[in-house]
Coordinates of C-alpha atoms and ligand atoms in Angstrom, one line a residue:
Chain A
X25 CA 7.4 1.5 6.3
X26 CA 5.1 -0.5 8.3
X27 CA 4.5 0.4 12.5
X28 CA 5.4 -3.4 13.3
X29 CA 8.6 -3.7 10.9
X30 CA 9.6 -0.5 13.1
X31 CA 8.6 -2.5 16.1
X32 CA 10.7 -5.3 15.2
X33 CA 14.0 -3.2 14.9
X34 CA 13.8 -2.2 18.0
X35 CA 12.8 -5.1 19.9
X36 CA 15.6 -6.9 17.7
X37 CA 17.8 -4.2 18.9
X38 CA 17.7 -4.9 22.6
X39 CA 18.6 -8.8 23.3
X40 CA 17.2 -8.8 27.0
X41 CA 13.6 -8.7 25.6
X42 CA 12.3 -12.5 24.9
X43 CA 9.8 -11.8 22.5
X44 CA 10.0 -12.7 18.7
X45 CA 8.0 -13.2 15.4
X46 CA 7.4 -16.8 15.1
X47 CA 9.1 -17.1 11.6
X48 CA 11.7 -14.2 10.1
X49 CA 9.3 -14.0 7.2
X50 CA 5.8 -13.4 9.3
X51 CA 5.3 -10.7 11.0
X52 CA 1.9 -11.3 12.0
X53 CA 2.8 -13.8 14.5
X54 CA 4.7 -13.4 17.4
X55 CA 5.8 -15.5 20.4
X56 CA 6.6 -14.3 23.9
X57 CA 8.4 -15.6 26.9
X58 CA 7.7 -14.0 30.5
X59 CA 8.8 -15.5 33.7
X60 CA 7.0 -16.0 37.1
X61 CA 7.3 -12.6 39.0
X62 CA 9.3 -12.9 42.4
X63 CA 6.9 -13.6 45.4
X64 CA 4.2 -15.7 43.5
X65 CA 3.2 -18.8 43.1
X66 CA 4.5 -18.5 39.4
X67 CA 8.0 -17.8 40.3
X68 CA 10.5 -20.2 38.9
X69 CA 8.0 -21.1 35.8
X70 CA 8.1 -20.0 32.5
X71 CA 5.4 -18.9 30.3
X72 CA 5.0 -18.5 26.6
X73 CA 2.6 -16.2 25.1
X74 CA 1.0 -16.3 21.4
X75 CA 0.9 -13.0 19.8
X76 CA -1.4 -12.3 16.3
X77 CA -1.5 -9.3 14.6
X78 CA -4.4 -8.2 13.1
X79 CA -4.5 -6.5 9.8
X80 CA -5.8 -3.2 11.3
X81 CA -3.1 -3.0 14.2
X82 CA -2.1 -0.2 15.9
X83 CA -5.7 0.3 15.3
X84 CA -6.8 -2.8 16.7
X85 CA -5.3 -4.1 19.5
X86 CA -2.8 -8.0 19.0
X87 CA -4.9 -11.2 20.3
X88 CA -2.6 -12.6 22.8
X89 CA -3.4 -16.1 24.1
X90 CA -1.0 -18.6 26.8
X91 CA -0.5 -21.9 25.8
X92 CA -3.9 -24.2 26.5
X93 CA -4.0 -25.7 30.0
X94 CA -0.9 -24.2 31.4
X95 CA -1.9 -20.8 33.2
X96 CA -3.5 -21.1 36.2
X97 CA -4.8 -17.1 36.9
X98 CA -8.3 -16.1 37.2
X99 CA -7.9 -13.9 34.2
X100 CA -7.1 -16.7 32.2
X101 CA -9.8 -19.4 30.7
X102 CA -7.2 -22.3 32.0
X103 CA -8.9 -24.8 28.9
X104 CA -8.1 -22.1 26.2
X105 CA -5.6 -19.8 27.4
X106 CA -7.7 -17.3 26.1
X107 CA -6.6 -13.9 28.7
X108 CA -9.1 -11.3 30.3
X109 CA -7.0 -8.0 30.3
X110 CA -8.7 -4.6 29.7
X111 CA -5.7 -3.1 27.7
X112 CA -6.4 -6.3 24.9
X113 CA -10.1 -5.4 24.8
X114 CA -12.1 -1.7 25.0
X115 CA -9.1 0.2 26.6
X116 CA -6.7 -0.4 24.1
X117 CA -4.8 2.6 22.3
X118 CA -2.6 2.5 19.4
X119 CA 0.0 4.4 21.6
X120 CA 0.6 0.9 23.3
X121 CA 2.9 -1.8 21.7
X122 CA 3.7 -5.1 21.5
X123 CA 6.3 -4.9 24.6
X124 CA 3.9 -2.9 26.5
X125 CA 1.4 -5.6 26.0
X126 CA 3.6 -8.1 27.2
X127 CA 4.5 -6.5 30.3
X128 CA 1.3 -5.4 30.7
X129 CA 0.5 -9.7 30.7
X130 CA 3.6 -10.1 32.7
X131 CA 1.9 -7.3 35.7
X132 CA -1.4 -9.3 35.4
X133 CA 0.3 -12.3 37.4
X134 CA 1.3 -10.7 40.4
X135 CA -1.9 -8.2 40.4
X136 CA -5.1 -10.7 39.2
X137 CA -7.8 -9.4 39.0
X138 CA -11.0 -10.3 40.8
X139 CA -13.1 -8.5 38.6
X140 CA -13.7 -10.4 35.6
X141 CA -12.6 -14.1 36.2
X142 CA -11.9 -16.3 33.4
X143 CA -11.2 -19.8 35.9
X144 CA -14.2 -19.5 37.9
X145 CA -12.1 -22.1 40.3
X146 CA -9.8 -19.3 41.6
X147 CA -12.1 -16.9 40.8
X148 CA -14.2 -18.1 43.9
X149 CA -11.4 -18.3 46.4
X150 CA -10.3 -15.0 45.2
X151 CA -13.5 -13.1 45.7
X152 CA -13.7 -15.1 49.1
X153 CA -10.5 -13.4 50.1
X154 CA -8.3 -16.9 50.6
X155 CA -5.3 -15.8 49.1
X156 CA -3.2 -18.8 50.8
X157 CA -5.8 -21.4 49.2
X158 CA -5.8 -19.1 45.9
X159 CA -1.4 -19.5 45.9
X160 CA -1.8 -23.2 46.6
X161 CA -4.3 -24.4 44.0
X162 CA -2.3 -22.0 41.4
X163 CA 0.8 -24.0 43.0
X164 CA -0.8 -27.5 42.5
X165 CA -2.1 -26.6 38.9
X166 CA 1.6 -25.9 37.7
X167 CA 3.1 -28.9 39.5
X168 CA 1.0 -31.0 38.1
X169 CA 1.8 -30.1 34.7
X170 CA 5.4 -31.2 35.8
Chain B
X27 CA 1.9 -19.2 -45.8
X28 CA -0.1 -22.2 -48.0
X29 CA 1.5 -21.5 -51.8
X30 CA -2.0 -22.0 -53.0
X31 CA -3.4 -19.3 -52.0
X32 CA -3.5 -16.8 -55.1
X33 CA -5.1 -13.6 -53.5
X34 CA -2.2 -10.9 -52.5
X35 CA -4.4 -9.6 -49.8
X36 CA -4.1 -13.0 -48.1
X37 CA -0.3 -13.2 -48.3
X38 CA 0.1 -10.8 -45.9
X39 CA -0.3 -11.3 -42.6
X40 CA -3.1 -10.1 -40.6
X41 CA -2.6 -7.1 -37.8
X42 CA -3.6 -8.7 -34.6
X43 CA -6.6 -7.2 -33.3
X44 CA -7.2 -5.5 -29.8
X45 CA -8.7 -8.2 -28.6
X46 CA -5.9 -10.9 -29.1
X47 CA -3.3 -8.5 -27.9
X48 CA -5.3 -7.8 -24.3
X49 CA -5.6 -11.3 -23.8
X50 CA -2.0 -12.1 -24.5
X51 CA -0.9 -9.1 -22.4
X52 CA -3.2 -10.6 -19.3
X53 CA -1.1 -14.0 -19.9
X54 CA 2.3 -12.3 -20.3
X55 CA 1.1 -10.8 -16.6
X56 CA 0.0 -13.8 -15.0
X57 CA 2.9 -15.1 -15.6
X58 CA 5.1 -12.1 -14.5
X59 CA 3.1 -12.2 -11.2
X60 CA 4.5 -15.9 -10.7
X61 CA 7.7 -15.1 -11.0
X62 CA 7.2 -12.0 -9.0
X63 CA 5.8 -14.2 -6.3
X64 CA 8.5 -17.6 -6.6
X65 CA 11.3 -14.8 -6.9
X66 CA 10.1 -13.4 -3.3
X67 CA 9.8 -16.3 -1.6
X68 CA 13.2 -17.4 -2.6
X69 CA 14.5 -13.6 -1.9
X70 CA 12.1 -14.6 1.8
X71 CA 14.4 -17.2 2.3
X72 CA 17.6 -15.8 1.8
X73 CA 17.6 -12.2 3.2
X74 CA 14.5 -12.4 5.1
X75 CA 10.9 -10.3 5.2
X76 CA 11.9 -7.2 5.9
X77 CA 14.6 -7.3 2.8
X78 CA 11.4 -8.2 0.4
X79 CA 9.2 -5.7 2.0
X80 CA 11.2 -2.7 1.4
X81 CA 12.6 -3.8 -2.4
X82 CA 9.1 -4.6 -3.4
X83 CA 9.1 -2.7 -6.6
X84 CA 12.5 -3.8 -7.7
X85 CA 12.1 -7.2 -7.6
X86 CA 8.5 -6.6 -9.5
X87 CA 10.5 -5.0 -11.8
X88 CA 13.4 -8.0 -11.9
X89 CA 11.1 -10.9 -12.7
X90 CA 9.6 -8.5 -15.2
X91 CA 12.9 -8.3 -16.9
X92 CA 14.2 -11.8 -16.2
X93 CA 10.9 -13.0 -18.0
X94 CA 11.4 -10.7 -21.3
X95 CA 15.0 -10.9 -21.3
X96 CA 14.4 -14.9 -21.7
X97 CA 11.5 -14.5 -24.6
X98 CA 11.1 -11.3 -26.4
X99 CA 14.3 -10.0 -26.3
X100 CA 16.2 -12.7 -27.7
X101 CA 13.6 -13.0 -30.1
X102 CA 11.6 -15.6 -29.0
X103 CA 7.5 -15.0 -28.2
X104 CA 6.3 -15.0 -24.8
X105 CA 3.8 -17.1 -23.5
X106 CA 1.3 -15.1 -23.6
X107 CA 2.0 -14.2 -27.3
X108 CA 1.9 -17.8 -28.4
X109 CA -1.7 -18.9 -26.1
X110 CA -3.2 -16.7 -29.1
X111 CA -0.8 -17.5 -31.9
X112 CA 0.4 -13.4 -32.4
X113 CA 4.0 -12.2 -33.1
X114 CA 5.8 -9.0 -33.5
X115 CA 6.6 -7.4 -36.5
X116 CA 8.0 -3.4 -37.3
X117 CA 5.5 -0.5 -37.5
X118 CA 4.9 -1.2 -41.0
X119 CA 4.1 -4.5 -40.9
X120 CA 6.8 -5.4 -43.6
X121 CA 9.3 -7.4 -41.6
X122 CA 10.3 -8.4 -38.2
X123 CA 11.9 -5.7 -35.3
X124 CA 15.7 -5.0 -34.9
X125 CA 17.3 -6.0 -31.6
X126 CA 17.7 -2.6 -30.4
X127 CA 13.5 -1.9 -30.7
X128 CA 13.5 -4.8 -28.5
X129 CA 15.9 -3.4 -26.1
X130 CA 14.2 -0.5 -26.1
X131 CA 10.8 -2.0 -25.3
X132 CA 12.5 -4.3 -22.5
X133 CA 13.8 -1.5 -20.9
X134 CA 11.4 0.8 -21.5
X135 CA 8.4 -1.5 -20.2
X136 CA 10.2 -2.6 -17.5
X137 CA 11.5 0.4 -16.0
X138 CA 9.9 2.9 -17.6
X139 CA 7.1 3.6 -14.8
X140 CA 9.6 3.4 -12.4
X141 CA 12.2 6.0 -13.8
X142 CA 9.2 8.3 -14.3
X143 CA 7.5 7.7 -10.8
X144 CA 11.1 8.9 -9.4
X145 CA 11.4 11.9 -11.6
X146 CA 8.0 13.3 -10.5
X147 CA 9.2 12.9 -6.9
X148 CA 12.6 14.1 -7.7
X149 CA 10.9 17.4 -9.4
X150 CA 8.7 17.6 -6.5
X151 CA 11.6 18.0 -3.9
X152 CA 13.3 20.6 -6.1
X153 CA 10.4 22.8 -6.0
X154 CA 9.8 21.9 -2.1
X155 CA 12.6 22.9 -0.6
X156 CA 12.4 26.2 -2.7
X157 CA 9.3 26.8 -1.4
X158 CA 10.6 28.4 2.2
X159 CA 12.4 31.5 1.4
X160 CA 9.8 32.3 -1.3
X161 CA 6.8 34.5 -1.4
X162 CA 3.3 33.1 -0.8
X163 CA 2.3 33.8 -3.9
X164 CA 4.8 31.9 -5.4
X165 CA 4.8 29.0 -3.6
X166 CA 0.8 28.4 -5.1
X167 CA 2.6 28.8 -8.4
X168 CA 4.6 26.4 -7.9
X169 CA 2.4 23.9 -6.5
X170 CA 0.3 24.3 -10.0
X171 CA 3.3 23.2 -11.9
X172 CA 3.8 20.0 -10.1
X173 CA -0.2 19.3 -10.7
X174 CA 0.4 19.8 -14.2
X175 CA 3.3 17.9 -14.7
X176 CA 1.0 14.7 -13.5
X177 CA -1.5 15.4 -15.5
X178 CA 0.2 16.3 -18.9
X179 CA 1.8 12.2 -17.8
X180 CA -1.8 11.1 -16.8
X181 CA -3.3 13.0 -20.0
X182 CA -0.2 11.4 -22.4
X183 CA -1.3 7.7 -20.9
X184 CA -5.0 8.8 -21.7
X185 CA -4.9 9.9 -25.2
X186 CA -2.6 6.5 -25.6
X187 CA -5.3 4.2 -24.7
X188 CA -7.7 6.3 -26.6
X189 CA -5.4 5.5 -29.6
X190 CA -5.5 1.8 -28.9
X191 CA -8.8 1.5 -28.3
X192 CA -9.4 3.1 -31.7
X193 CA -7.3 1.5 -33.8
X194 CA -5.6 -1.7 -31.6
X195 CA -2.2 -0.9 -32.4
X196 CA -0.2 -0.6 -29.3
X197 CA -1.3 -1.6 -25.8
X198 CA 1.7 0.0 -24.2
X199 CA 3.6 3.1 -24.3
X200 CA 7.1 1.1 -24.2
X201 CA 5.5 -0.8 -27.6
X202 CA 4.5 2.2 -29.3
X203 CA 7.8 4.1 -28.5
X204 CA 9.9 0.8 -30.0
X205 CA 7.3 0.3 -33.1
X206 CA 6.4 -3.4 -31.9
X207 CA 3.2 -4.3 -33.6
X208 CA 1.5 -7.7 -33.4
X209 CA 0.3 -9.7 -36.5
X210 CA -1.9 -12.8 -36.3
X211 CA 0.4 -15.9 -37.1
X212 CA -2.1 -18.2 -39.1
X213 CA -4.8 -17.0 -41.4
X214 CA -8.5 -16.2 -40.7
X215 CA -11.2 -17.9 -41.7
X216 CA -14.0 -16.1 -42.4
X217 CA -16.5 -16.5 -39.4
X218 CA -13.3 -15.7 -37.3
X219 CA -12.9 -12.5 -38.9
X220 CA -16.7 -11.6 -38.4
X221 CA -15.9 -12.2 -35.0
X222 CA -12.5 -10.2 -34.5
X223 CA -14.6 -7.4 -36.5
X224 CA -17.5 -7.2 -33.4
X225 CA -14.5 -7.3 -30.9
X226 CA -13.7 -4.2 -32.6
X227 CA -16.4 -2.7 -32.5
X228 CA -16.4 -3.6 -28.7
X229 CA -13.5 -1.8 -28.2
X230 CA -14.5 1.4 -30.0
X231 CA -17.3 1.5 -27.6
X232 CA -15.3 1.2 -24.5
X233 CA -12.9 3.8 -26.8
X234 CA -15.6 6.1 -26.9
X235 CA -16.6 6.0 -22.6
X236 CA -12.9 6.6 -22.4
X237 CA -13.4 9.5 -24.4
X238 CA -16.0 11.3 -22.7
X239 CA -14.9 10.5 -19.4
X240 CA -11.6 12.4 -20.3
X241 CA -13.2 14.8 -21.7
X242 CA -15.0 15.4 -18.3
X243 CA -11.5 15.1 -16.3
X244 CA -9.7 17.3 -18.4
X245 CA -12.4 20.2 -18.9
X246 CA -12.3 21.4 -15.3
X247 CA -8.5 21.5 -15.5
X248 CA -8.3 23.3 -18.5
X249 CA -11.0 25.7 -16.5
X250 CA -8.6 25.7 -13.6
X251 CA -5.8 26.7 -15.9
X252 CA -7.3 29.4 -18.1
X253 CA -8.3 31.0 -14.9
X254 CA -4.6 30.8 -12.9
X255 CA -3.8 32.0 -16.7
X256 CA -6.5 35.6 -16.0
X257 CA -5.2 35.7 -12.3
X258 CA -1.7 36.1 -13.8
X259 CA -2.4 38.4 -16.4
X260 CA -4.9 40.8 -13.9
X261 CA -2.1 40.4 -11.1
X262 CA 0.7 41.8 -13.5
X263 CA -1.7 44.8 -15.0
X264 CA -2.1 45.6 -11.3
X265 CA -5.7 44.5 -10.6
X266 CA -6.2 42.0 -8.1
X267 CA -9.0 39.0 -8.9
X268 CA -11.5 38.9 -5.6
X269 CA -10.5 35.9 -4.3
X270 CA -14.3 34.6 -3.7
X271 CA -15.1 35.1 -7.3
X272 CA -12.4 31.8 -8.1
X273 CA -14.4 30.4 -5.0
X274 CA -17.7 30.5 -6.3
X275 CA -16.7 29.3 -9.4
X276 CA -15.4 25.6 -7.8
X277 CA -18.8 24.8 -6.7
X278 CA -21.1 23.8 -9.9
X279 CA -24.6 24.4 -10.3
X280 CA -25.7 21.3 -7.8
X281 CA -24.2 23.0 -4.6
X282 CA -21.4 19.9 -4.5
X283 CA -17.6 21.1 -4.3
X284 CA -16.4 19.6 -7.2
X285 CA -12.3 19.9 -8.4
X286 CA -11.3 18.5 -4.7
X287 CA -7.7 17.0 -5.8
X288 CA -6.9 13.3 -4.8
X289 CA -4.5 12.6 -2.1
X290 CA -1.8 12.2 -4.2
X291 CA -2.0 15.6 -6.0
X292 CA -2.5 17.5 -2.8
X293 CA 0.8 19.0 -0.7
X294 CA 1.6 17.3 2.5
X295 CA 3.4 18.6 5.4
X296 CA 6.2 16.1 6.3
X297 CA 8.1 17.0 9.6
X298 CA 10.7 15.1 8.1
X299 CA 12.0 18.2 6.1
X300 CA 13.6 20.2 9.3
X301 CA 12.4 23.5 7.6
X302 CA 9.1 22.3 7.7
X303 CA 6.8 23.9 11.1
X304 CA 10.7 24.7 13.0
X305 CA 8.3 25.8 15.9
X306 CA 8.1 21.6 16.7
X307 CA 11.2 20.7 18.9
X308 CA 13.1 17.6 17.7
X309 CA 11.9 15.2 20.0
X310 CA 8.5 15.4 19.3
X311 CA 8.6 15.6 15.4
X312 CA 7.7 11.6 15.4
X313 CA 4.1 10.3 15.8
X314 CA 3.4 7.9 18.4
X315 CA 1.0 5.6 16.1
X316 CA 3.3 4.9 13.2
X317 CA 6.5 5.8 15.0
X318 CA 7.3 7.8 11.7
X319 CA 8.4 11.8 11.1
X320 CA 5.0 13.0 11.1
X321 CA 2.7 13.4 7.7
X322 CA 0.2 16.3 7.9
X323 CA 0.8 16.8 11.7
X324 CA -2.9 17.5 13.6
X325 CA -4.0 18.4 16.7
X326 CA -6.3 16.9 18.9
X327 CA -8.9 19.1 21.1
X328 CA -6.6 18.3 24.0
X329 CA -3.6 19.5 22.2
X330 CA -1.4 16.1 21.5
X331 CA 0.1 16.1 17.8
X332 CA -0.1 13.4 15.2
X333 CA -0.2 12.3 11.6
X334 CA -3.6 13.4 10.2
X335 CA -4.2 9.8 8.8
X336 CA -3.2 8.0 11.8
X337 CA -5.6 9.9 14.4
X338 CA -8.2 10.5 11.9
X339 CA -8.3 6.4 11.1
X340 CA -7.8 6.0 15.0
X341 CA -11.6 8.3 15.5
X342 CA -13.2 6.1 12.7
X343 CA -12.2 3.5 15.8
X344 CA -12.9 5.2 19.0
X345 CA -13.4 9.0 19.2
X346 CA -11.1 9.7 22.0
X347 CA -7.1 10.5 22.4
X348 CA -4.8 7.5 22.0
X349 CA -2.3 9.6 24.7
X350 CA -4.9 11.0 27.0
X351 CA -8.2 9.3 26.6
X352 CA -10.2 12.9 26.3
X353 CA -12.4 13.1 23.6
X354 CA -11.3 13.3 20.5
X355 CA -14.2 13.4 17.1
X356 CA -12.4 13.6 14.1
X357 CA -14.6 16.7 12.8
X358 CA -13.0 18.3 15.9
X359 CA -9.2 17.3 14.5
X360 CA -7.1 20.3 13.0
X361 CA -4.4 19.9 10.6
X362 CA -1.9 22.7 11.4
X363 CA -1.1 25.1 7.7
Ligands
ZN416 ZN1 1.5 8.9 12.2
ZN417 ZN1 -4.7 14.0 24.1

């Protein structure tokens, strides 16, 4: 039997997880839900995450994406959603999962990562050390998708 | 049959030629795989993905039966059958098959492979779990007998093909078990005989690469056997055979190692049989990577366990340790014996 048909029994098992194959019949595609850490601007929001499987996984690791123009994070490409996280790129290993990977996602908003910016926006006032301006313009993004 | 026609020859029906019976088996298959597929999606619906992923064989094996219960069995031909105008008659072409040859050919071609495929493995469990408490020596021995049991099957389905190749009789075992032979239903003209004669002639050629590629399987084996055969008879009169000498003998002339077995016929070590490497505690028996008892368990330079497939395909990726991220190049992986 299939690594991700394992997976899915025991995510399935546990119903505190929020993280599902789109349809029962596919596999392949998976959606996520992680909420705004405590202590950030993203606490009290929601977020969904889009999950594909490649054909190679565990070998390769899942393409994970947020929904377009709804996560304000300087890992994130705010247009595409399209995330900057080591783990989804060169340091992946097939010992990782698809719940790792979403915690792993879930970590990223409370530790960002000046490094390699995706939104050069809050990119800048990150590597210029304003963390208050950085929370507020995250802050402003998500109200204004209210 | 047109009552004008005088000649006797031509009252008889024509034996459908290889040709005509491929061609109508290809349909028949098409059509099975449609079924196959519509029966899926509807099983998709009902009971979900992972239900269809695990019965995968038995609902191949349902829409197979579904489609011949509903054509050949009840006597009627199958699509394929009519697209190029052939139906069954008995072995001797005198008359048409009794129900129970059609029974027989349903069942047998449906779940024929199947009941066989399970038999091998059942046989090969029966000799595993012998294989602890017994000598080395005879463990090997038993290994051979599993081998040959595949082969005399594979050989069996050779020699059958051979056959139809030859003389276009029966493409399948299930038909030439039952006696279901195909004639033409309409009479040939003469340019279409001419043609069905070069098809023939076709298939003798492709009968004849068959032939030799056999040939070329089957020699070594035979090799293989005649010298397990001297090993035998040297190790009961009390001699023992250098072992190097049967070494030498698996390289041929060129240098390559020919007579490597395929993945299927060599033994693999699956820590899902408890007797199987007792030295690994019970909570590391499972590989990380396919979360599975582990196949062929192998070690990594830096010691961490897994299946051989799943590190060695994991290397072809990135040649370091999925656990600790040392290095890790496949030609450094060890398979424990
Ligand atoms: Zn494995
Ligand atoms: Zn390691």
């Amino acid at each position: 039997m299939s690594r991700l048909i394992k997976e899915y029994k025991t995510i399935n098992a546990q119903d505190d997880i929020l993280l599902f194959p789109e349809t029962a019949d596919n596999l392949n595609n998976w959606t996520a839900m992680i909420t705004g850490p405590p202590n950030t601007p993203y606490e009290g929001h929601d977020f969904k995450l889009y999950i594909s499987i490649p054909d190679a996984y565990p070998n390769s690791p899942p393409m994970v994406k947020f929904h377009r123009e709804a996560m304000p994070h300087v890992n994130v490409n705010y247009e595409t959603g399209e995330i900057c996280l080591d783990i989804l790129k060169g340091e992946w290993s097939p010992v990782y999962n698809l719940l790792y990977t979403v915690q792993s996602i879930e970590r990223l908003l409370s530790e960002p990562n000046a490094d390699s910016p995706l939104n050069l926006e809050l990119g800048i006032l990150m590597r210029e050390g304003d963390k208050t301006a950085y929370d507020s313009l995250v802050r402003y993004y998500l109200q204004r998708q209210k | 049959m047109e009552p004008k026609e005088s000649d006797a020859d031509e009252r008889t029906l024509h034996l459908a030629d290889a040709a005509s019976i491929v061609q109508a088996n290809q349909k028949d298959t098409q059509i099975e795989n449609i079924l196959n597929e519509k029966l899926t999606e509807l099983l998709t619906l009902l009971k979900g993905q992972l239900f269809t992923n695990v019965h995968t064989k038995h609902i191949s094996i349902i829409s197979k039966l579904v489609y011949l219960s509903l054509t050949t069995l009840i006597g009627r031909k199958t699509l394929g059958e009519e697209y190029v105008d052939i139906f069954i008659v008995n072995k001797s072409n005198k008359g048409l098959v009794k129900r129970y040859q059609r029974l027989v050919f349903v069942l047998g071609y449906t779940l024929g492979p199947f009941l066989i495929q399970k038999l091998i493995k059942f046989w090969k469990l029966r000799n595993g779990s012998g294989e602890g408490d017994d000598s080395d020596d005879d463990s090997i021995a038993a290994d051979e007998n599993v081998i040959s049991i595949e082969t005399i099957i594979n050989c069996l389905f050779d020699i059958h093909m051979l056959l139809f190749y030859f003389k276009g009789a029966y493409y399948d075992i299930s038909r030439r078990v039952s006696g279901l032979r195909y004639v033409t239903g309409h009479r040939l003209t003469n340019s279409e005989k001419q043609l069905k004669q070069k098809n023939a002639n076709t298939y003798k050629i492709l009968g004849s690469v068959l032939l030799l590629q056999s040939i070329s399987t089957y020699m070594p084996l035979l090799k293989t056997g005649s010298q397990l055969l001297i090993k035998k008879v040297y190790t009961s009169s009390g001699k023992t055979l250098n072992d190097s000498d049967m070494l030498v003998d698996k390289r041929d002339k060129s240098g390559s190692i020919s007579n490597v077995p395929d993945d299927s016929r060599s033994h693999h070590f699956n820590l899902s049989d408890k007797d199987c490497f007792k030295f690994i505690p019970e909570n590391s028996r499972k590989c990380i990577l396919c979360l599975s008892d582990m196949t062929d368990p192998s070690c990594a330079p830096c010691g961490h366990l897994y299946c051989w497939k799943c590190i060695t395909n994991w290397c072809g990726e990135k040649e370091d340790c999925p656990l600790c991220r040392q290095i890790c190049r496949p030609q450094h992986v060890i398979p424990l014996r």
